PDB file of C-alpha atoms in Angstrom:
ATOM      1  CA  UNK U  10       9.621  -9.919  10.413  1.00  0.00           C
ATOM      2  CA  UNK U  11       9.994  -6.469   8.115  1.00  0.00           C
ATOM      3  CA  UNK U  12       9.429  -8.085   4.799  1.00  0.00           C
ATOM      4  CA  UNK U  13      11.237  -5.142   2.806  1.00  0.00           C
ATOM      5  CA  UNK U  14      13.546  -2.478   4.634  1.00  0.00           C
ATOM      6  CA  UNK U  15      13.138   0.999   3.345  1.00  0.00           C
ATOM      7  CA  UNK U  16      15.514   3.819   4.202  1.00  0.00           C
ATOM      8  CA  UNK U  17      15.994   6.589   4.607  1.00  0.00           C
ATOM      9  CA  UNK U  18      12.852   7.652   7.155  1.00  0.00           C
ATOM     10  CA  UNK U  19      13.312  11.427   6.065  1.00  0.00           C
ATOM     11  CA  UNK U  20      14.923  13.044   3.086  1.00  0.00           C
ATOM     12  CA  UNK U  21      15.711  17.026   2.000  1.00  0.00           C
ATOM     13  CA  UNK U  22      16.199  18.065  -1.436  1.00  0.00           C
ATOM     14  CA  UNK U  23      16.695  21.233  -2.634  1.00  0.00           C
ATOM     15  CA  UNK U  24      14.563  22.466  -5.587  1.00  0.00           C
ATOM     16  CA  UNK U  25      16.365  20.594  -8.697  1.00  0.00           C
ATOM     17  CA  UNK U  26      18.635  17.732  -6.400  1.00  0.00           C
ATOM     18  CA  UNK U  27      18.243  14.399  -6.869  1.00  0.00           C
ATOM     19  CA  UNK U  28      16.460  12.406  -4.007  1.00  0.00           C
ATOM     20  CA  UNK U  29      17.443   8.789  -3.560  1.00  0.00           C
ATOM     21  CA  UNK U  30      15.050   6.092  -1.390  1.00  0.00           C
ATOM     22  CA  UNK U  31      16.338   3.023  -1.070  1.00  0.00           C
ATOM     23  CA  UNK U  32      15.065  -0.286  -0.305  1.00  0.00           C
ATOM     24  CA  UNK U  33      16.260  -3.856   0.468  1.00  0.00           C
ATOM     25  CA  UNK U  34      14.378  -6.590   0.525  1.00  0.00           C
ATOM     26  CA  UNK U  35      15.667 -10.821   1.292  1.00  0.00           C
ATOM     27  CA  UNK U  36      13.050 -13.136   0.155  1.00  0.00           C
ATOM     28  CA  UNK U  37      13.886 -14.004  -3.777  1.00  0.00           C
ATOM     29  CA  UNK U  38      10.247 -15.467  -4.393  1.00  0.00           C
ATOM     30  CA  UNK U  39       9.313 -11.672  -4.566  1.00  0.00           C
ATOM     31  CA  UNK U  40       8.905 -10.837  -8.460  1.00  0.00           C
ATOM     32  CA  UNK U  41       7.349  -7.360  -8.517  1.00  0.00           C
ATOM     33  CA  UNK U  42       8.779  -4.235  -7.229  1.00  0.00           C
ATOM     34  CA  UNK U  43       6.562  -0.735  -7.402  1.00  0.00           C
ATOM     35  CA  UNK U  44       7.129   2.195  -5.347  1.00  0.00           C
ATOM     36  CA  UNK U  45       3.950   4.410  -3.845  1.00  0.00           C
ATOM     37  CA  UNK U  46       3.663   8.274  -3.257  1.00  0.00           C
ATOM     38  CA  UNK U  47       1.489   9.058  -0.754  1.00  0.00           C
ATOM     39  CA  UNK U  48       0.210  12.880   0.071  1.00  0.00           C
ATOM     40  CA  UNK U  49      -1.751  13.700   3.425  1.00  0.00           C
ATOM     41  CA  UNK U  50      -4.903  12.522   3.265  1.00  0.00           C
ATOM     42  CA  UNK U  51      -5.023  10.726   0.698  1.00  0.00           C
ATOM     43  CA  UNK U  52      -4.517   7.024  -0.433  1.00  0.00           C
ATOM     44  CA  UNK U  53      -0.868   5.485  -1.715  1.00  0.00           C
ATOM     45  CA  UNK U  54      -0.667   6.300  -5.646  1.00  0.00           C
ATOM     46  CA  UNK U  55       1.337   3.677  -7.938  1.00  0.00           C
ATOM     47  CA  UNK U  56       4.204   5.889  -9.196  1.00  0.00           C
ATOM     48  CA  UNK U  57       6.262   2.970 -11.007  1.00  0.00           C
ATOM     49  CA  UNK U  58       7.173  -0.530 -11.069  1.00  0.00           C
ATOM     50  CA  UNK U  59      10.389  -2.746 -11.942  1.00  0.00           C
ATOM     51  CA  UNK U  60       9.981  -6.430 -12.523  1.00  0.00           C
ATOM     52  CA  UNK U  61      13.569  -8.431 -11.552  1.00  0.00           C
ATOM     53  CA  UNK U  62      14.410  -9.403 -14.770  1.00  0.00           C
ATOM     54  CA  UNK U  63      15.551  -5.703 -15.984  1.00  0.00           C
ATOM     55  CA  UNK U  64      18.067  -3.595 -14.068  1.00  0.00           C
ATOM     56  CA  UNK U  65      16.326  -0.204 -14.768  1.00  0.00           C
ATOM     57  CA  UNK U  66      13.262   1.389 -15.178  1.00  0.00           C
ATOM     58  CA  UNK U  67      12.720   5.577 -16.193  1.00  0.00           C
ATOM     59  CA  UNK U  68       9.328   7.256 -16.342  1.00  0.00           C
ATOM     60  CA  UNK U  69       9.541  10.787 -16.719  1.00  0.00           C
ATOM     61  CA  UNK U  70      11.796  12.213 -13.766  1.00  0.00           C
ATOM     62  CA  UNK U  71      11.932   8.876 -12.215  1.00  0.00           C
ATOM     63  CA  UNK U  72      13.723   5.870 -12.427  1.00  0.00           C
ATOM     64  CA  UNK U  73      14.138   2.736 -10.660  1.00  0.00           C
ATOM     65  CA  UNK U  74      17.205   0.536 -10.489  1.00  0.00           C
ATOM     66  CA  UNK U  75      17.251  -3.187  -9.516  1.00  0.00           C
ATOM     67  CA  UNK U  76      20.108  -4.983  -7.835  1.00  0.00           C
ATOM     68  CA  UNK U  77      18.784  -8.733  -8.104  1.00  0.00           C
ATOM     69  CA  UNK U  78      22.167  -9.821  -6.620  1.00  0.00           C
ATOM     70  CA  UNK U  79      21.949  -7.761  -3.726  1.00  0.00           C
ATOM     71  CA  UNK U  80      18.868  -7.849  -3.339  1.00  0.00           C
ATOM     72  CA  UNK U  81      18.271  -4.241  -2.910  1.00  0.00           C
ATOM     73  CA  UNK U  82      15.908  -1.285  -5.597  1.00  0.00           C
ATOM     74  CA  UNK U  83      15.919   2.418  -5.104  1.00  0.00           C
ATOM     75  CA  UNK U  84      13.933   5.235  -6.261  1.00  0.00           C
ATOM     76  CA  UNK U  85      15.533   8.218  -8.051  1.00  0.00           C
ATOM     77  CA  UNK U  86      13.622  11.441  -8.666  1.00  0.00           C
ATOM     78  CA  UNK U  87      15.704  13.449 -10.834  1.00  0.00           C
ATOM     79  CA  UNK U  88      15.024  17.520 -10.976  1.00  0.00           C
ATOM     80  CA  UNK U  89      13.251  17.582  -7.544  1.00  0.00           C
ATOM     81  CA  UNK U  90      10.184  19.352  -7.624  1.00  0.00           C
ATOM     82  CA  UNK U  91       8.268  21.122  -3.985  1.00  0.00           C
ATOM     83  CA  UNK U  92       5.423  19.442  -5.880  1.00  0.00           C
ATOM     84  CA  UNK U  93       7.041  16.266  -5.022  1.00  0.00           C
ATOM     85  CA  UNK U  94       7.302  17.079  -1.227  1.00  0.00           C
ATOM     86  CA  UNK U  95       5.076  13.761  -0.283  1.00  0.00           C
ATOM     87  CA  UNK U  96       5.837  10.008   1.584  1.00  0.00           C
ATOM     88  CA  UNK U  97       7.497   7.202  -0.682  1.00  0.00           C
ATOM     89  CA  UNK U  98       6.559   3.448  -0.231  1.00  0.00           C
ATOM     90  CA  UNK U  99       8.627   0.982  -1.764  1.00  0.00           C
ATOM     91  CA  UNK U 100       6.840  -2.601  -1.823  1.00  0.00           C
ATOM     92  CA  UNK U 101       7.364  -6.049  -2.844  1.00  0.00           C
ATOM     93  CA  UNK U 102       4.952  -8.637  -4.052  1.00  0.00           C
ATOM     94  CA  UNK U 103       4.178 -12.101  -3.925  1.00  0.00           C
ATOM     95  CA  UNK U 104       1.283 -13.388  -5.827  1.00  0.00           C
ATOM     96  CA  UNK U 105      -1.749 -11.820  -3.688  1.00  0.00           C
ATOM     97  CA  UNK U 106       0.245 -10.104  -0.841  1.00  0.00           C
ATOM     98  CA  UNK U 107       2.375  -6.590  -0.875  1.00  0.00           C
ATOM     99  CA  UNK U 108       4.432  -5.577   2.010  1.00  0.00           C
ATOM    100  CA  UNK U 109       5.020  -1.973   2.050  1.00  0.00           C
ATOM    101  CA  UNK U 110       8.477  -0.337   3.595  1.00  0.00           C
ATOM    102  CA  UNK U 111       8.154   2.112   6.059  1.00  0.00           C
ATOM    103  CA  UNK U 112       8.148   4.593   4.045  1.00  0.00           C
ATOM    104  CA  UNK U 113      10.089   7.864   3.239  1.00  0.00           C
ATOM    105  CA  UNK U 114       8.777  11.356   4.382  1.00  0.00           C
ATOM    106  CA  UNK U 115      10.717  13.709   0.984  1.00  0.00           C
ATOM    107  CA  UNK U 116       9.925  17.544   1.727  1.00  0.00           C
ATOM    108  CA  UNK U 117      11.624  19.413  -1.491  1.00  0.00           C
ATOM    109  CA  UNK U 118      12.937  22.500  -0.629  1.00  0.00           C
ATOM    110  CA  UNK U 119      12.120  25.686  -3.033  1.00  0.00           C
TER     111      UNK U 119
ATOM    112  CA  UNK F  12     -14.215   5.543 -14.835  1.00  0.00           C
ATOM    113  CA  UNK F  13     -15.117   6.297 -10.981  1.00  0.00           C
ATOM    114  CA  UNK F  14     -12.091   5.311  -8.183  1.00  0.00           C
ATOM    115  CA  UNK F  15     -11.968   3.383  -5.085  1.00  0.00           C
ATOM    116  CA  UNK F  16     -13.734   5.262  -3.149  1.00  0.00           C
ATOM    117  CA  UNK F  17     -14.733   4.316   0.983  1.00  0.00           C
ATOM    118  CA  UNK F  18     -16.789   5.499   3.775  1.00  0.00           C
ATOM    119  CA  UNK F  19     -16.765   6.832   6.379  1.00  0.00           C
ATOM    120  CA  UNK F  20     -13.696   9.022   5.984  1.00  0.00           C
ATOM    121  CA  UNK F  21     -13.633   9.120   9.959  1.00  0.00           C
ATOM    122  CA  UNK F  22     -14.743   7.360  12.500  1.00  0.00           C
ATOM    123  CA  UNK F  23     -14.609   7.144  16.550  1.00  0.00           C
ATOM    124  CA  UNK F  24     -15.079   4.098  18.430  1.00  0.00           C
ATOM    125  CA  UNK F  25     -14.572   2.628  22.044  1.00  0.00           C
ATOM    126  CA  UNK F  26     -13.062  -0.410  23.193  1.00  0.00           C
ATOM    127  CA  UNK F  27     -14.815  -3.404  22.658  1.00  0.00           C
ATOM    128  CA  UNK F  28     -17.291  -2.007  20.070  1.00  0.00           C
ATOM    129  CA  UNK F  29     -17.457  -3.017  16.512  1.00  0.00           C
ATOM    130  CA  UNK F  30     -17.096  -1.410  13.072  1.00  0.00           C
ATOM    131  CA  UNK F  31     -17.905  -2.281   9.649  1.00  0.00           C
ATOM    132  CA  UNK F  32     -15.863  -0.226   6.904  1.00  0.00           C
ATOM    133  CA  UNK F  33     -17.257   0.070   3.565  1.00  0.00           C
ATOM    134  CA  UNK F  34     -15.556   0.390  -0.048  1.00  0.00           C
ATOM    135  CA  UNK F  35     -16.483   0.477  -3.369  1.00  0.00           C
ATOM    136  CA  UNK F  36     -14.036  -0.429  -6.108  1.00  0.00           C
ATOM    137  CA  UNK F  37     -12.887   1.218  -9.272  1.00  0.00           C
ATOM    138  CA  UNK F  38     -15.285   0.303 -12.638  1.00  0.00           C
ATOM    139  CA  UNK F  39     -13.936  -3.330 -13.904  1.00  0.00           C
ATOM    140  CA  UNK F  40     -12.449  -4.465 -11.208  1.00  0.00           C
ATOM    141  CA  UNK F  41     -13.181  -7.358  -9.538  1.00  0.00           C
ATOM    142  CA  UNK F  42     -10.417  -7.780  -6.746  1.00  0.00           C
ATOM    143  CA  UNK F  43     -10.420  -5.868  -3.424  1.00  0.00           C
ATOM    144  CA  UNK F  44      -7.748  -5.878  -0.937  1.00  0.00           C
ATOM    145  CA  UNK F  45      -7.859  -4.084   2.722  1.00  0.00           C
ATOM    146  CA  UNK F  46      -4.653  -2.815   3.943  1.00  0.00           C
ATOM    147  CA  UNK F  47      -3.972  -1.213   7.859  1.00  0.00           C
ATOM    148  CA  UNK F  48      -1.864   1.839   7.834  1.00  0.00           C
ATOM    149  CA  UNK F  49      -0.704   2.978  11.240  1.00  0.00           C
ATOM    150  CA  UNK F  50       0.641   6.359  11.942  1.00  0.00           C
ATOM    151  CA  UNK F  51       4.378   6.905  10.244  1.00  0.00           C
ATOM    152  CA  UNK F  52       4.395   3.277   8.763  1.00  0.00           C
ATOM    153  CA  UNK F  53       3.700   1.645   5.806  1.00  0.00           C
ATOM    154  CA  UNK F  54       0.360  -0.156   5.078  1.00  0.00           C
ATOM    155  CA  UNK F  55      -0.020  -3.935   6.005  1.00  0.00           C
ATOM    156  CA  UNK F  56      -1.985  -6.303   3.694  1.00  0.00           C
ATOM    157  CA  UNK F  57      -5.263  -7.856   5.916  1.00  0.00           C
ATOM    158  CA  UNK F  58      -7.093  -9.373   3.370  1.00  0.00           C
ATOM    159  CA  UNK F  59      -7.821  -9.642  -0.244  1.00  0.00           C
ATOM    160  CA  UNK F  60     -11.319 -10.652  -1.501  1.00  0.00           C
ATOM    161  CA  UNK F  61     -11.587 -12.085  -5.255  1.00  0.00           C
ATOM    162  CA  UNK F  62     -15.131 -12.801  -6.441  1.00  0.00           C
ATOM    163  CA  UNK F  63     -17.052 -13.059  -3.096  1.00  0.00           C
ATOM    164  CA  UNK F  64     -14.137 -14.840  -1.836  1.00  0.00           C
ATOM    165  CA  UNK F  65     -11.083 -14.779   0.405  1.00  0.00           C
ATOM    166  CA  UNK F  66      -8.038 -14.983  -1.586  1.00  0.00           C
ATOM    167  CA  UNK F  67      -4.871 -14.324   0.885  1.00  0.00           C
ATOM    168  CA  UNK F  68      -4.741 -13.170   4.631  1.00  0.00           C
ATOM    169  CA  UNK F  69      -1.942 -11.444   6.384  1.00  0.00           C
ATOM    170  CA  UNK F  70      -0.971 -11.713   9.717  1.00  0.00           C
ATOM    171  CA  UNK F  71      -4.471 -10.478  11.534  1.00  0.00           C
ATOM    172  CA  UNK F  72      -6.694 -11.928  14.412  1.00  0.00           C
ATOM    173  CA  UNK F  73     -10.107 -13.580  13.307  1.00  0.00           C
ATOM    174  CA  UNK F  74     -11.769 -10.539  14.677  1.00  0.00           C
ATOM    175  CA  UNK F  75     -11.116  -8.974  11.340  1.00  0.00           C
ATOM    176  CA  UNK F  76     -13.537  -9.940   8.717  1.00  0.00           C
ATOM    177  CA  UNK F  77     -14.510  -9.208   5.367  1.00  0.00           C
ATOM    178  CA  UNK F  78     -17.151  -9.516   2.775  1.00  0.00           C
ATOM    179  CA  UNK F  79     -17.293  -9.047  -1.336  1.00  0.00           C
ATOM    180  CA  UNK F  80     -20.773  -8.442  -2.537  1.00  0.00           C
ATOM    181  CA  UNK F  81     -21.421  -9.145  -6.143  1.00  0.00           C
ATOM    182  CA  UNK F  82     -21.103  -5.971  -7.538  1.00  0.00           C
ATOM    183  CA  UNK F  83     -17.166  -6.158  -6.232  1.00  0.00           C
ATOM    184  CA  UNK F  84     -17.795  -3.401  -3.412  1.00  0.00           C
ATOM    185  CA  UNK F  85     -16.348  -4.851   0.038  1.00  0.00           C
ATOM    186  CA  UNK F  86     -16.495  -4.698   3.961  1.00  0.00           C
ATOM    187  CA  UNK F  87     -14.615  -4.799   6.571  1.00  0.00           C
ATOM    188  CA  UNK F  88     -15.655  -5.953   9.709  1.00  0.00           C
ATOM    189  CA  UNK F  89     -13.318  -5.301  13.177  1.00  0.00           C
ATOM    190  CA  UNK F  90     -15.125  -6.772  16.072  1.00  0.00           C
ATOM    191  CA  UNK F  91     -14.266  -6.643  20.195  1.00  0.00           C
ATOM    192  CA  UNK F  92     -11.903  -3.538  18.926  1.00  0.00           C
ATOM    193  CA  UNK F  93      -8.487  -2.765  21.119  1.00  0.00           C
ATOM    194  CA  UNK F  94      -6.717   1.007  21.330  1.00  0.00           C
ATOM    195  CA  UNK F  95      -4.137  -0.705  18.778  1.00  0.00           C
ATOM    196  CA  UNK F  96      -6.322  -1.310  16.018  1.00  0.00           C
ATOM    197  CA  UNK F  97      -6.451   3.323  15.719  1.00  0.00           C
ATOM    198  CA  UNK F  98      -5.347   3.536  12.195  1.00  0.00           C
ATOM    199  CA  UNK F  99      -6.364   4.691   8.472  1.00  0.00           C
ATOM    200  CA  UNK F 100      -7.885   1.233   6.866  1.00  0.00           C
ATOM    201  CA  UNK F 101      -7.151   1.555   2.783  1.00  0.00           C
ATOM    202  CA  UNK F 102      -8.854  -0.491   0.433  1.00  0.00           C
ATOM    203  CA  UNK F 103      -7.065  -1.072  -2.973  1.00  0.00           C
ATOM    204  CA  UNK F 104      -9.237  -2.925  -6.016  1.00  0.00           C
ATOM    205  CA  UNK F 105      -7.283  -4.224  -9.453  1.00  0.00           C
ATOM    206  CA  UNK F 106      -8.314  -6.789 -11.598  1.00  0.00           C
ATOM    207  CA  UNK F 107      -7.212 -10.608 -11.379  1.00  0.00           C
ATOM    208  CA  UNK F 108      -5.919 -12.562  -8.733  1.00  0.00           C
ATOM    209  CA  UNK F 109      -2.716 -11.347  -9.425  1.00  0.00           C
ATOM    210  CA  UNK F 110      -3.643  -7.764  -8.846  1.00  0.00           C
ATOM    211  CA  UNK F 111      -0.078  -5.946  -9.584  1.00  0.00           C
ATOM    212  CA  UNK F 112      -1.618  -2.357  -9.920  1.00  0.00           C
ATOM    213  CA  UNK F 113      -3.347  -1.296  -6.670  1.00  0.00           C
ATOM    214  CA  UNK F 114      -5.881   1.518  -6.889  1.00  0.00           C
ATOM    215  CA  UNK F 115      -6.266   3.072  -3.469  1.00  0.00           C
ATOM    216  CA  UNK F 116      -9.239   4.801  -1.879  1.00  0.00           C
ATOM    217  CA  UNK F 117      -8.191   7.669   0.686  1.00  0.00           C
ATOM    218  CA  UNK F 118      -9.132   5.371   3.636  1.00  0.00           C
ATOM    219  CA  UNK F 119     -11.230   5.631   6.902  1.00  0.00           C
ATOM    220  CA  UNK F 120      -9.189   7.065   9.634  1.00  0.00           C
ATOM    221  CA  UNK F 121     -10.530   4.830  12.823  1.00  0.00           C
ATOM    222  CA  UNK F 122      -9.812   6.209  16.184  1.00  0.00           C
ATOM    223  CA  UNK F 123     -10.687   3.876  19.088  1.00  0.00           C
ATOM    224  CA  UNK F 124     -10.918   5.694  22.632  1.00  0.00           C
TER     225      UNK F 124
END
């Protein structure tokens, strides 16, 4: 059973758009919600993390928002950059244990 | 402050062999978890280690195994290995039980023939 559903698979952004992953998740004993960017070759990076008791969180050019009633967190990356052309992870953690979405394959456009 | 790093970057098996994976975790931290990562999906948690010990196993046959060595470094051990278990193995240390902040190495991508 897919602990946390991620969508969507693939995303294009132009240079400067606004790319939106989304994520939904069902079991409520989940308290810690970070989302991953991953480049070829390499190891997932921690990007930034919401816990459920706040609605939004904004680092630089990217934010998340939290939905506790619906259960569902997304990833905005304002002022898309080809630098940011990489795969997004959202997660969700309980105690010890993560369980990673999918994933989302973003290619920025110049 | 050194990362996570782990060797060997690649490796090719056959069926039925075994492989031990090796990683060493970032400076002060004393928590190591293994992940599986299979082409186009996102990693799955096998095992976390916290000082010498298993702390938390996901949803993996016996046949993979682990160790913690005092100095926090790790193993992982895949015996009798099937074409299914072809995938990049990440290990992630933090600190604490509770490990919120993973620090990933780059992986070893295994290929099993």
């Amino acid at each position: 059973q897919q602990q946390v559903k991620q969508s969507p698979q693939s995303l294009i952004v132009q240079k400067g758009g606004i790319s939106i992953i989304n994520c939904a998740y069902e079991n409520t004993a989940f308290d810690y919600f970070p989302w991953y960017q991953q480049f070829p070759g390499k190891g997932p990076a921690l990007l930034i993390a919401i816990r459920p008791d706040v609605s939004e969180k904004k680092e630089g050019r990217f934010t998340i928002s939290f939905n506790k009633s619906a259960k569902q967190f997304s990833l905005h990356i304002m002022d898309s950059q080809p630098g940011d052309s990489a795969t997004y992870f959202c997660a969700v953690n309980n105690f010890n244990k993560f369980y990673f979405g999918s994933g989302t394959k973003l290619n920025v456009k110049p | 402050e050194t990362g996570v790093t782990q060797s060997p970057t690649h490796l090719i098996k056959t069926r039925g062999q075994q492989v031990t994976l090796r990683c060493s975790s970032q400076s002060g931290h004393n928590t190591v978890s293994w992940y599986q990562q299979a082409l186009g999906q996102g990693p799955q948690f096998i095992f976390q280690y916290y000082r010498e010990e298993e702390n938390g196993r996901g949803n993996f046959p016996p046949r993979f195994s682990g160790l913690q060595f005092p100095n926090y470094s790790s193993e992982l051990n895949v015996n009798a290995l099937e074409l299914d278990d072809s995938a990049l193995y990440l290990c992630a240390s933090s600190t604490g039980t509770r490990n919120e902040k993973l620090f990933f190495g780059s992986g070893t991508q295994l290929s099993v023939l």
